[in-house]
Amino acid sequence: MTATATRPATDPAAPVTAGTGFLTSLRVFSVRSLKKSFRDGESMLMAILLPVLLMLIFTFIMGGAIDVGGGGGREAYLAYVMPAVVLTAAGFGASYTAVVVSQDVATGFMNRLRTMPFPSVTVLLGHTVSSMARNLIATAVVFLVGFAVGFRTEATVGQLLAAVGLILLWILAITVIFALLGLVAGSPESANGYGFILLFLPYVSSGFAPVDTMPGWLQPFAEHQPMTPVIDAARALMNGQDPGADPWVAVAWCLGFMAIAIWLIAVVFPRKTAR
Amino acid sequence: MPYTTPLVDIDGLSQSFGDRRVLRDLRVSLPPGIHALLGPNGAGKTTLINILSTLIRPDAGRARVLGLDVHADRARLRRKIALTGQYAAVDEALSGMENLDMMGQLFGLSRSAARRRGGLLLDQFGLTASKSAKVSTYSGGMRRKLDIAVSLIAEPELIFLDEPTTGLDTRSRQALWDEIHRLADHGTSVFLTTQYLDEAEALAEQILVLDDGRIVAEGTADELKELVGGATIQLHDGSGHLRAEHATDGSAADVSRTLAELAAQYPDLAVTVRKPSMDEVFLQLTGQPTEGAAS
């Protein structure tokens, strides 16, 4: 850029908007994203219906057939499967983030924000807040249905909170990943497609069936994929058992995913202009 | 005339995406007012708007808007401009008022100030009746109006409009033109892109013709017509059908010579001498016909 002689700036008396800081824009976008998701009737219905249906299917249809040890049949399976149902439903709920982020890019909304006087990355944080709210509801639904169909536990309040905390950390991690996918997806439709990956991943983990019942070639993946330690740790905690080192492995996975996704967002976001 | 800071001041501006040179060494200085960037698809109009509105940092050259460098002073510049892009960038899930309220707060207005000013703008744009309806229920024209209203919430000094009437019907288009004129009357400057000649002619004080990344002409609609020059002689029969047409360079000598030749050939036909249309100007400047005006 060439240096130039300084000209007098425009009329200093002209109105200049103040712009806004991080906290105000975060509040404005959180309100916006929450309104958006709660007004999207079909999405909200799916967000509630999916965990209810999964709970009922796995309790009443699969629950009698799958033996996970413990000899309790249906009730033992219920205690076994609940964290996987939460994570499956959460994968669906978080994938909505990719769709709304990609809509913001495709409509030029993101471009407009980036010409405005405030930190525009808060628009992504607003979508993250609303994803957490949606998934918190889905998680609550799973627990309510669980208690209604016979889930009982001797876990302490601290253990239950730790289990929910781990689940929320995982949801936060995949929400950030979906925000990144929404930024790089070509269109809202293709962003929607990414949701399917996380809808199927929990089936190839210790979530619905013990890993040692799977064929040998599948076991290494199922044992070491990131959802397995999250699910194992959450399951042990909510059933009042000692989770061993699993919570720490789970936390490491979540933080690792988040660090990489946030770094990539920092690279991609400033370059992202819709054409 | 008192000296004022140019609205837009560009010197040696170039931009490439990969191997593709989108803007080539642009130089222009514009006073406050309404200006139109006219050009065919792919000429580089949106890229120039994106640079001037601080979205893209230019590869080479200097661009100042309202006296502020588009990159070095972008934080200050963003408080004085607003961008209305090619698609209506409003939130479909929110109502008209909620969109205005949200954007007003992001520009730094208090909630009550944002709602008050939002109400005035909805009134001005004739959207008051739909202020609480979700934008997804709006027509294309209403959406466009809201889109521009959103850009005006914080009273910018300059508003960028990227193809504001593309996809609108004739009536909505005229209504939008009226709004743009009204903005100018209130002292807001407008920098718009268009591929429609009639739109540039109807709105802009100054027209920049952009073709293949170069500014090929600059001036008022009349100046552009003079630049191309000439006059066309047309001969019509009794029922008004065009029977013959002949271009001249516009000088009295050439017109009378051509007329004499045509009179010998078609002694009974009626004569009209016509100045070039903007279409002909555009064709001559860019070597290609327009996309067709939306009329």
Coordinates of C-alpha atoms in Angstrom, one line a residue:
Chain A
M1 CA 0.0 0.0 0.0
T2 CA 1.4 3.3 -1.0
A3 CA 1.9 6.1 1.5
T4 CA -0.2 9.2 0.8
A5 CA -0.4 12.8 1.9
T6 CA -2.8 13.0 4.8
R7 CA -6.1 14.6 4.0
P8 CA -8.4 16.1 6.6
A9 CA -10.7 13.4 7.9
T10 CA -14.4 13.7 7.3
D11 CA -16.4 16.3 9.3
P12 CA -15.6 15.4 12.9
A13 CA -19.2 16.5 13.9
A14 CA -20.7 13.9 11.7
P15 CA -22.5 11.2 13.6
V16 CA -20.4 8.2 14.3
T17 CA -21.9 5.0 15.6
A18 CA -20.2 3.7 18.7
G19 CA -20.1 0.0 17.7
T20 CA -20.3 -2.5 20.4
G21 CA -18.0 -4.8 22.4
F22 CA -17.7 -8.5 22.9
L23 CA -20.3 -9.0 25.7
T24 CA -23.1 -7.0 24.1
S25 CA -22.7 -8.7 20.8
L26 CA -22.5 -12.1 22.5
R27 CA -25.8 -11.3 24.3
V28 CA -27.5 -10.0 21.1
F29 CA -26.5 -13.1 19.1
S30 CA -27.3 -15.6 21.9
V31 CA -30.9 -14.1 22.0
R32 CA -31.0 -14.3 18.2
S33 CA -29.9 -17.9 17.9
L34 CA -32.1 -19.0 20.8
K35 CA -35.1 -17.4 19.1
K36 CA -34.2 -19.0 15.8
S37 CA -33.9 -22.5 17.1
F38 CA -37.0 -22.3 19.4
R39 CA -39.1 -20.9 16.5
D40 CA -38.0 -23.7 14.1
G41 CA -40.8 -26.0 15.1
E42 CA -39.7 -29.0 13.1
S43 CA -36.2 -28.9 14.5
M44 CA -37.4 -28.5 18.0
L45 CA -39.8 -31.4 17.6
M46 CA -37.1 -33.6 16.3
A47 CA -34.7 -32.5 19.1
I48 CA -37.2 -33.8 21.6
L49 CA -38.8 -36.7 19.7
L50 CA -35.5 -38.3 18.7
P51 CA -34.2 -38.9 22.2
V52 CA -37.7 -40.1 23.4
L53 CA -38.0 -42.6 20.5
L54 CA -34.4 -43.8 20.9
M55 CA -35.0 -44.4 24.6
L56 CA -38.2 -46.3 24.0
I57 CA -36.7 -48.4 21.2
F58 CA -33.6 -49.3 23.1
T59 CA -35.4 -50.0 26.3
F60 CA -38.4 -52.0 25.0
I61 CA -37.3 -53.5 21.7
M62 CA -33.5 -54.1 22.1
G63 CA -33.4 -54.0 25.9
G64 CA -34.7 -57.6 26.3
A65 CA -32.4 -59.0 23.7
I66 CA -29.0 -57.5 24.4
D67 CA -27.1 -59.0 27.3
V68 CA -24.6 -56.5 28.7
G69 CA -23.9 -58.5 31.8
G70 CA -25.2 -57.7 35.3
G71 CA -28.0 -60.2 34.6
G72 CA -30.7 -57.5 34.9
G73 CA -32.1 -57.8 31.3
R74 CA -34.1 -54.7 30.3
E75 CA -33.1 -52.6 33.3
A76 CA -29.4 -53.4 33.1
Y77 CA -29.5 -52.4 29.4
L78 CA -31.3 -49.2 30.2
A79 CA -28.5 -48.3 32.7
Y80 CA -26.0 -49.2 30.0
V81 CA -27.4 -47.4 27.0
M82 CA -28.5 -44.0 28.4
P83 CA -25.3 -42.1 27.8
A84 CA -25.1 -43.4 24.2
V85 CA -28.7 -42.2 23.6
V86 CA -27.8 -38.7 24.9
L87 CA -24.8 -38.5 22.7
T88 CA -26.7 -39.7 19.6
A89 CA -29.4 -37.1 20.2
A90 CA -26.8 -34.5 20.9
G91 CA -25.0 -35.3 17.6
F92 CA -28.2 -34.5 15.8
G93 CA -28.9 -31.4 17.9
A94 CA -25.3 -30.0 17.4
S95 CA -25.4 -30.7 13.6
Y96 CA -28.1 -28.0 13.3
T97 CA -25.3 -25.5 14.1
A98 CA -23.6 -26.4 10.8
V99 CA -26.8 -25.6 9.0
V100 CA -27.5 -22.2 10.6
V101 CA -23.8 -21.1 10.3
S102 CA -23.8 -22.1 6.7
Q103 CA -27.1 -20.2 6.1
D104 CA -25.4 -17.1 7.6
V105 CA -22.6 -17.4 5.1
A106 CA -24.8 -18.2 2.1
T107 CA -27.3 -15.3 2.7
G108 CA -24.5 -12.7 3.0
F109 CA -25.5 -12.1 6.6
M110 CA -22.0 -12.9 7.7
N111 CA -20.6 -10.4 5.1
R112 CA -22.8 -7.7 6.5
L113 CA -21.7 -8.4 10.0
R114 CA -18.1 -8.2 9.0
T115 CA -18.4 -4.7 7.8
M116 CA -19.9 -3.6 11.1
P117 CA -18.2 -2.2 14.2
F118 CA -18.1 -5.2 16.6
P119 CA -16.2 -8.5 17.0
S120 CA -18.1 -10.5 14.4
V121 CA -16.9 -13.9 15.6
T122 CA -19.6 -13.6 18.4
V123 CA -22.2 -14.7 15.8
L124 CA -20.7 -18.2 16.0
L125 CA -20.7 -18.1 19.8
G126 CA -24.4 -17.2 19.7
H127 CA -25.1 -20.3 17.7
T128 CA -23.0 -22.3 20.2
V129 CA -25.0 -21.0 23.1
S130 CA -28.2 -22.0 21.4
S131 CA -26.8 -25.5 20.6
M132 CA -26.0 -26.0 24.2
A133 CA -29.5 -25.0 25.3
R134 CA -31.1 -27.3 22.7
N135 CA -28.9 -30.2 23.8
L136 CA -29.4 -29.6 27.4
I137 CA -33.1 -30.0 26.8
A138 CA -32.5 -33.3 24.8
T139 CA -30.3 -34.5 27.7
A140 CA -33.0 -33.7 30.2
V141 CA -35.5 -35.6 28.1
V142 CA -33.4 -38.7 28.0
F143 CA -33.0 -38.7 31.8
L144 CA -36.7 -38.0 32.4
V145 CA -37.7 -40.9 30.0
G146 CA -35.0 -43.0 31.7
F147 CA -36.5 -42.5 35.1
A148 CA -40.0 -43.0 33.8
V149 CA -39.2 -46.4 32.3
G150 CA -37.3 -47.6 35.3
F151 CA -33.8 -46.2 35.5
R152 CA -32.6 -46.1 39.2
T153 CA -29.2 -45.2 40.4
E154 CA -27.2 -45.0 43.6
A155 CA -24.9 -42.4 42.2
T156 CA -24.2 -39.3 44.3
V157 CA -25.3 -35.9 43.1
G158 CA -21.6 -35.1 42.5
Q159 CA -21.3 -38.2 40.2
L160 CA -24.4 -37.3 38.3
L161 CA -23.2 -33.7 37.8
A162 CA -19.9 -35.0 36.6
A163 CA -21.6 -37.3 34.1
V164 CA -23.7 -34.5 32.8
G165 CA -20.7 -32.2 32.7
L166 CA -18.7 -34.7 30.6
I167 CA -21.6 -35.0 28.2
L168 CA -22.0 -31.3 27.9
L169 CA -18.2 -30.9 27.2
W170 CA -18.5 -33.4 24.4
I171 CA -21.6 -31.5 23.0
L172 CA -19.6 -28.3 23.2
A173 CA -16.7 -29.9 21.3
I174 CA -18.9 -31.3 18.5
T175 CA -20.8 -28.0 18.3
V176 CA -17.6 -26.2 17.6
I177 CA -16.7 -28.7 15.0
F178 CA -20.1 -28.3 13.3
A179 CA -19.7 -24.5 13.4
L180 CA -16.4 -25.0 11.5
L181 CA -18.2 -27.4 9.0
G182 CA -20.9 -24.8 8.5
L183 CA -18.3 -22.2 7.6
V184 CA -16.6 -24.4 5.0
A185 CA -19.7 -26.2 3.6
G186 CA -20.7 -25.1 0.2
S187 CA -24.4 -24.7 1.1
P188 CA -26.8 -25.3 4.0
E189 CA -27.9 -28.5 2.3
S190 CA -24.4 -30.0 2.3
A191 CA -23.9 -28.7 5.8
N192 CA -26.9 -30.7 6.8
G193 CA -25.3 -33.9 5.4
Y194 CA -22.4 -33.8 7.8
G195 CA -24.9 -34.4 10.7
F196 CA -25.3 -38.0 9.6
I197 CA -21.7 -38.9 10.4
L198 CA -22.2 -38.2 14.1
L199 CA -25.5 -39.9 14.0
F200 CA -23.8 -43.2 13.2
L201 CA -20.6 -42.9 15.1
P202 CA -22.0 -43.9 18.5
Y203 CA -23.1 -47.3 17.1
V204 CA -19.5 -48.1 16.5
S205 CA -18.5 -47.5 20.1
S206 CA -19.2 -49.1 23.5
G207 CA -22.4 -47.2 23.6
F208 CA -25.1 -49.7 22.5
A209 CA -23.2 -53.0 22.7
P210 CA -20.0 -54.1 24.4
V211 CA -17.0 -53.7 22.2
D212 CA -15.8 -57.3 22.8
T213 CA -19.0 -58.6 21.1
M214 CA -18.0 -56.9 17.8
P215 CA -15.9 -58.6 15.1
G216 CA -12.1 -58.4 15.7
W217 CA -11.4 -56.0 12.9
L218 CA -13.9 -53.5 14.3
Q219 CA -12.8 -53.7 17.9
P220 CA -9.7 -51.4 17.7
F221 CA -11.7 -48.6 16.2
A222 CA -14.7 -49.0 18.5
E223 CA -12.4 -49.2 21.5
H224 CA -10.3 -46.2 20.7
Q225 CA -12.7 -43.8 19.0
P226 CA -13.4 -40.7 21.2
M227 CA -17.0 -41.5 22.0
T228 CA -16.1 -44.7 23.8
P229 CA -14.2 -43.0 26.8
V230 CA -16.9 -40.3 27.0
I231 CA -19.7 -42.9 27.1
D232 CA -17.8 -45.3 29.4
A233 CA -17.0 -42.5 31.9
A234 CA -20.5 -41.1 31.8
R235 CA -22.1 -44.5 32.3
A236 CA -19.8 -45.4 35.2
L237 CA -20.5 -42.1 36.9
M238 CA -24.3 -42.1 36.5
N239 CA -24.5 -45.6 37.8
G240 CA -22.4 -44.8 40.8
Q241 CA -19.3 -46.7 39.8
D242 CA -15.6 -45.8 39.7
P243 CA -14.9 -44.6 36.1
G244 CA -11.1 -45.0 36.5
A245 CA -9.1 -42.9 34.0
D246 CA -11.9 -42.7 31.4
P247 CA -13.1 -39.1 32.4
W248 CA -9.6 -37.8 31.9
V249 CA -9.2 -39.5 28.5
A250 CA -12.6 -38.1 27.6
V251 CA -11.8 -34.6 28.6
A252 CA -8.5 -34.8 26.7
W253 CA -10.4 -35.8 23.5
C254 CA -12.9 -33.0 23.9
L255 CA -10.3 -30.3 24.6
G256 CA -8.2 -31.5 21.7
F257 CA -11.0 -31.4 19.3
M258 CA -12.0 -27.9 20.5
A259 CA -8.5 -26.6 20.2
I260 CA -8.1 -27.8 16.6
A261 CA -11.5 -26.6 15.5
I262 CA -11.1 -23.2 17.1
W263 CA -7.7 -22.8 15.5
L264 CA -9.2 -23.7 12.1
I265 CA -12.1 -21.3 12.6
A266 CA -9.6 -18.6 13.4
V267 CA -7.9 -19.3 10.0
V268 CA -11.1 -19.7 7.9
F269 CA -13.4 -17.1 9.4
P270 CA -11.6 -13.9 8.4
R271 CA -11.4 -15.2 4.7
K272 CA -15.0 -16.3 4.5
T273 CA -16.9 -14.0 2.2
A274 CA -19.9 -15.3 0.3
R275 CA -19.8 -14.8 -3.5
Chain B
M1 CA -16.8 25.0 -4.6
P2 CA -15.6 24.2 -1.1
Y3 CA -13.1 21.4 -0.8
T4 CA -14.6 18.2 0.6
T5 CA -13.0 14.8 1.4
P6 CA -13.8 12.5 -1.6
L7 CA -16.4 9.8 -0.9
V8 CA -14.3 7.2 -2.6
D9 CA -10.6 7.7 -3.6
I10 CA -8.9 4.9 -5.3
D11 CA -5.4 4.9 -6.7
G12 CA -3.8 2.0 -8.5
L13 CA -6.1 -0.6 -7.0
S14 CA -5.7 -4.2 -8.2
Q15 CA -7.1 -7.5 -7.0
S16 CA -6.5 -11.1 -8.1
F17 CA -8.0 -14.3 -7.0
G18 CA -5.4 -16.9 -7.8
D19 CA -4.4 -16.4 -11.4
R20 CA -7.6 -14.4 -12.2
R21 CA -7.0 -10.7 -12.3
V22 CA -10.4 -9.2 -11.1
L23 CA -9.5 -5.6 -10.8
R24 CA -6.7 -3.9 -12.7
D25 CA -5.1 -0.7 -11.6
L26 CA -8.3 1.3 -10.9
R27 CA -8.0 5.1 -10.3
V28 CA -11.0 7.2 -9.5
S29 CA -12.1 9.9 -7.1
L30 CA -15.7 10.6 -6.4
P31 CA -17.5 13.4 -4.4
P32 CA -20.3 12.6 -2.0
G33 CA -23.6 11.7 -3.8
I34 CA -25.1 8.7 -5.6
H35 CA -22.7 6.8 -7.8
A36 CA -23.4 3.7 -9.9
L37 CA -20.9 1.1 -10.9
L38 CA -22.2 -0.3 -14.1
G39 CA -20.9 -3.5 -15.7
P40 CA -21.8 -6.9 -17.0
N41 CA -21.6 -10.0 -14.8
G42 CA -18.0 -10.9 -13.9
A43 CA -16.7 -7.4 -14.4
G44 CA -15.5 -7.2 -10.8
K45 CA -18.4 -5.0 -9.3
T46 CA -18.9 -7.1 -6.2
T47 CA -15.1 -7.4 -5.6
L48 CA -14.8 -3.6 -5.7
I49 CA -17.7 -3.3 -3.3
N50 CA -16.2 -5.9 -1.0
I51 CA -12.9 -4.0 -0.9
L52 CA -14.5 -0.6 -0.3
S53 CA -16.7 -2.0 2.5
T54 CA -13.6 -3.5 4.3
L55 CA -14.5 -7.2 3.6
I56 CA -11.4 -7.8 1.4
R57 CA -8.0 -6.4 1.8
P58 CA -6.8 -5.2 -1.6
D59 CA -3.7 -6.8 -3.1
A60 CA -2.2 -3.6 -4.4
G61 CA -2.9 0.1 -4.5
R62 CA -4.8 2.4 -2.2
A63 CA -8.5 2.8 -1.4
R64 CA -9.9 5.4 0.8
V65 CA -13.5 5.8 1.7
L66 CA -14.7 8.9 3.5
G67 CA -11.0 9.8 3.9
L68 CA -10.2 6.5 5.7
D69 CA -8.0 3.7 4.4
V70 CA -10.1 0.6 3.9
H71 CA -7.6 -1.6 5.6
A72 CA -5.5 0.5 8.0
D73 CA -8.5 2.5 9.3
R74 CA -11.2 -0.2 8.9
A75 CA -12.3 -0.1 12.5
R76 CA -13.2 3.6 12.2
L77 CA -14.6 3.2 8.7
R78 CA -17.0 0.5 9.8
R79 CA -18.8 3.0 12.0
K80 CA -19.6 5.2 9.1
I81 CA -20.7 2.7 6.4
A82 CA -23.2 0.0 5.8
L83 CA -23.3 -2.8 3.3
T84 CA -26.4 -4.2 1.6
G85 CA -25.2 -7.2 -0.3
Q86 CA -26.6 -9.0 -3.4
Y87 CA -28.9 -11.2 -1.4
A88 CA -31.2 -9.9 1.3
A89 CA -29.1 -10.6 4.4
V90 CA -31.8 -10.5 7.0
D91 CA -32.7 -13.2 9.4
E92 CA -35.7 -15.1 8.1
A93 CA -36.7 -16.5 11.5
L94 CA -36.9 -13.0 13.1
S95 CA -39.5 -10.3 12.5
G96 CA -38.8 -7.1 10.7
M97 CA -38.6 -5.2 14.0
E98 CA -36.4 -7.9 15.6
N99 CA -33.9 -7.6 12.7
L100 CA -33.7 -3.8 13.0
D101 CA -33.5 -4.1 16.8
M102 CA -30.6 -6.6 16.6
M103 CA -28.6 -4.7 14.0
G104 CA -29.2 -1.4 15.9
Q105 CA -27.8 -2.8 19.0
L106 CA -24.8 -4.2 17.2
F107 CA -24.1 -0.8 15.8
G108 CA -24.0 0.5 19.4
L109 CA -27.5 2.0 19.8
S110 CA -29.3 1.4 23.1
R111 CA -32.2 -1.0 22.9
S112 CA -34.8 1.8 23.1
A113 CA -33.0 3.9 20.5
A114 CA -32.8 0.9 18.2
R115 CA -36.5 0.2 18.5
R116 CA -37.4 3.9 18.1
R117 CA -35.3 4.3 14.9
G118 CA -36.4 0.9 13.7
G119 CA -40.0 2.0 14.0
L120 CA -39.3 5.2 11.9
L121 CA -37.6 3.2 9.2
L122 CA -40.4 0.6 9.0
D123 CA -42.8 3.5 8.6
Q124 CA -40.6 5.1 6.0
F125 CA -40.4 1.9 4.0
G126 CA -44.1 1.1 4.3
L127 CA -43.4 -2.1 6.4
T128 CA -45.2 -1.1 9.6
A129 CA -48.1 -3.5 9.0
S130 CA -45.6 -6.4 8.8
K131 CA -43.2 -5.4 11.5
S132 CA -44.1 -8.3 13.8
A133 CA -44.3 -10.9 11.0
K134 CA -41.5 -13.3 10.4
V135 CA -39.3 -12.2 7.5
S136 CA -39.9 -15.6 5.9
T137 CA -43.4 -14.5 5.1
Y138 CA -42.2 -11.3 3.3
S139 CA -42.2 -10.8 -0.5
G140 CA -38.9 -10.3 -2.3
G141 CA -39.6 -6.5 -2.5
M142 CA -40.4 -6.2 1.2
R143 CA -37.3 -8.2 2.1
R144 CA -35.1 -5.9 0.0
K145 CA -36.6 -2.8 1.7
L146 CA -36.0 -4.3 5.1
D147 CA -32.5 -5.2 4.1
I148 CA -31.9 -1.5 3.2
A149 CA -33.7 -0.3 6.3
V150 CA -31.3 -2.5 8.4
S151 CA -28.4 -0.8 6.7
L152 CA -29.8 2.6 7.7
I153 CA -30.4 1.9 11.3
A154 CA -27.3 3.7 12.5
E155 CA -27.5 6.6 10.0
P156 CA -24.4 5.7 8.0
E157 CA -22.7 8.4 5.9
L158 CA -22.3 6.0 3.0
I159 CA -24.4 2.9 2.1
F160 CA -23.2 0.3 -0.4
L161 CA -25.9 -1.4 -2.4
D162 CA -24.8 -4.5 -4.5
E163 CA -27.4 -4.9 -7.3
P164 CA -30.3 -3.7 -5.2
T165 CA -33.1 -4.4 -7.6
T166 CA -32.0 -7.7 -9.2
G167 CA -34.9 -10.1 -9.1
L168 CA -37.5 -7.4 -8.2
D169 CA -40.6 -6.7 -10.3
T170 CA -41.1 -3.4 -12.0
R171 CA -43.2 -1.8 -9.2
S172 CA -40.9 -2.8 -6.3
R173 CA -38.0 -1.6 -8.4
Q174 CA -39.5 1.8 -8.8
A175 CA -40.4 2.0 -5.1
L176 CA -36.8 1.2 -4.2
W177 CA -35.5 3.8 -6.6
D178 CA -37.7 6.4 -4.8
E179 CA -36.2 5.3 -1.5
I180 CA -32.7 5.6 -2.8
H181 CA -33.4 9.1 -4.1
R182 CA -34.9 10.0 -0.7
L183 CA -31.7 8.8 1.0
A184 CA -29.6 11.1 -1.1
D185 CA -32.0 14.0 -0.2
H186 CA -31.2 13.3 3.4
G187 CA -27.5 13.6 2.8
T188 CA -26.6 9.9 2.8
S189 CA -24.2 8.9 0.0
V190 CA -24.9 5.8 -2.0
F191 CA -22.5 3.6 -4.0
L192 CA -24.4 1.0 -5.9
T193 CA -23.6 -1.6 -8.5
T194 CA -26.0 -2.5 -11.3
Q195 CA -26.1 -4.3 -14.6
Y196 CA -29.1 -2.3 -15.7
L197 CA -28.4 0.8 -17.7
D198 CA -31.8 2.4 -17.0
E199 CA -31.1 2.0 -13.3
A200 CA -27.7 3.7 -13.5
E201 CA -29.3 6.5 -15.5
A202 CA -32.2 6.9 -13.2
L203 CA -30.3 7.0 -10.0
A204 CA -26.7 8.0 -10.3
E205 CA -25.1 11.4 -10.6
Q206 CA -21.9 9.7 -11.7
I207 CA -21.6 6.4 -13.5
L208 CA -18.5 4.3 -13.6
V209 CA -18.5 1.7 -16.3
L210 CA -16.5 -1.3 -15.2
D211 CA -15.5 -4.0 -17.7
D212 CA -13.2 -6.9 -17.2
G213 CA -11.7 -5.2 -14.1
R214 CA -11.1 -1.9 -15.7
I215 CA -13.0 1.4 -15.5
V216 CA -13.6 2.1 -19.2
A217 CA -15.7 5.2 -18.8
E218 CA -16.8 7.7 -16.1
G219 CA -19.3 10.5 -16.1
T220 CA -23.0 11.4 -16.1
A221 CA -25.3 9.5 -18.4
D222 CA -25.3 12.5 -20.8
E223 CA -21.5 12.7 -20.7
L224 CA -21.3 9.0 -21.5
K225 CA -23.6 9.4 -24.4
E226 CA -21.5 12.3 -25.7
L227 CA -18.4 10.2 -25.3
V228 CA -19.8 7.7 -27.7
G229 CA -21.1 10.5 -29.8
G230 CA -22.9 10.3 -33.0
A231 CA -26.6 10.3 -33.9
T232 CA -28.6 7.7 -35.7
I233 CA -31.0 8.5 -38.6
Q234 CA -34.1 6.4 -38.7
L235 CA -36.6 6.1 -41.5
H236 CA -40.2 5.0 -40.7
D237 CA -43.0 4.2 -43.1
G238 CA -46.6 5.5 -42.7
S239 CA -47.5 2.8 -40.1
G240 CA -44.5 3.5 -38.0
H241 CA -42.3 0.5 -39.0
L242 CA -38.6 1.1 -39.0
R243 CA -37.5 0.7 -42.6
A244 CA -33.9 1.9 -42.6
E245 CA -31.3 3.0 -40.0
H246 CA -28.0 4.7 -40.5
A247 CA -25.4 5.8 -38.0
T248 CA -23.5 9.1 -38.3
D249 CA -20.8 10.8 -36.3
G250 CA -23.3 13.5 -35.3
S251 CA -21.8 16.4 -37.2
A252 CA -24.1 18.6 -39.3
A253 CA -22.1 17.7 -42.4
D254 CA -22.3 13.9 -41.9
V255 CA -26.0 14.1 -41.0
S256 CA -27.0 16.1 -44.1
R257 CA -24.8 13.9 -46.4
T258 CA -26.4 10.7 -45.0
L259 CA -29.8 12.2 -45.1
A260 CA -29.4 13.1 -48.8
E261 CA -28.3 9.6 -49.7
L262 CA -31.3 8.1 -47.8
A263 CA -33.7 10.6 -49.3
A264 CA -32.7 9.6 -52.8
Q265 CA -33.4 5.9 -51.8
Y266 CA -36.6 6.3 -49.7
P267 CA -38.2 9.6 -50.7
D268 CA -41.5 9.0 -49.0
L269 CA -40.4 7.8 -45.5
A270 CA -40.5 9.9 -42.3
V271 CA -37.1 10.9 -40.7
T272 CA -36.1 10.8 -37.1
V273 CA -32.6 11.7 -35.8
R274 CA -31.9 9.9 -32.5
K275 CA -29.1 10.3 -29.9
P276 CA -27.5 7.0 -28.9
S277 CA -29.3 5.0 -26.1
M278 CA -27.4 3.9 -23.0
D279 CA -27.6 0.4 -24.5
E280 CA -25.5 1.6 -27.5
V281 CA -23.2 3.4 -25.2
F282 CA -22.6 0.3 -23.2
L283 CA -22.2 -1.9 -26.3
Q284 CA -19.6 0.5 -27.6
L285 CA -17.7 0.8 -24.3
T286 CA -17.6 -2.9 -23.4
G287 CA -18.0 -4.6 -26.7
Q288 CA -20.9 -6.6 -25.5
P289 CA -24.6 -6.2 -25.3
T290 CA -26.2 -5.7 -21.8
E291 CA -27.9 -8.6 -19.9
G292 CA -31.2 -6.9 -20.9
A293 CA -32.8 -4.2 -18.7
A294 CA -35.6 -5.4 -16.4
S295 CA -38.4 -3.7 -18.2

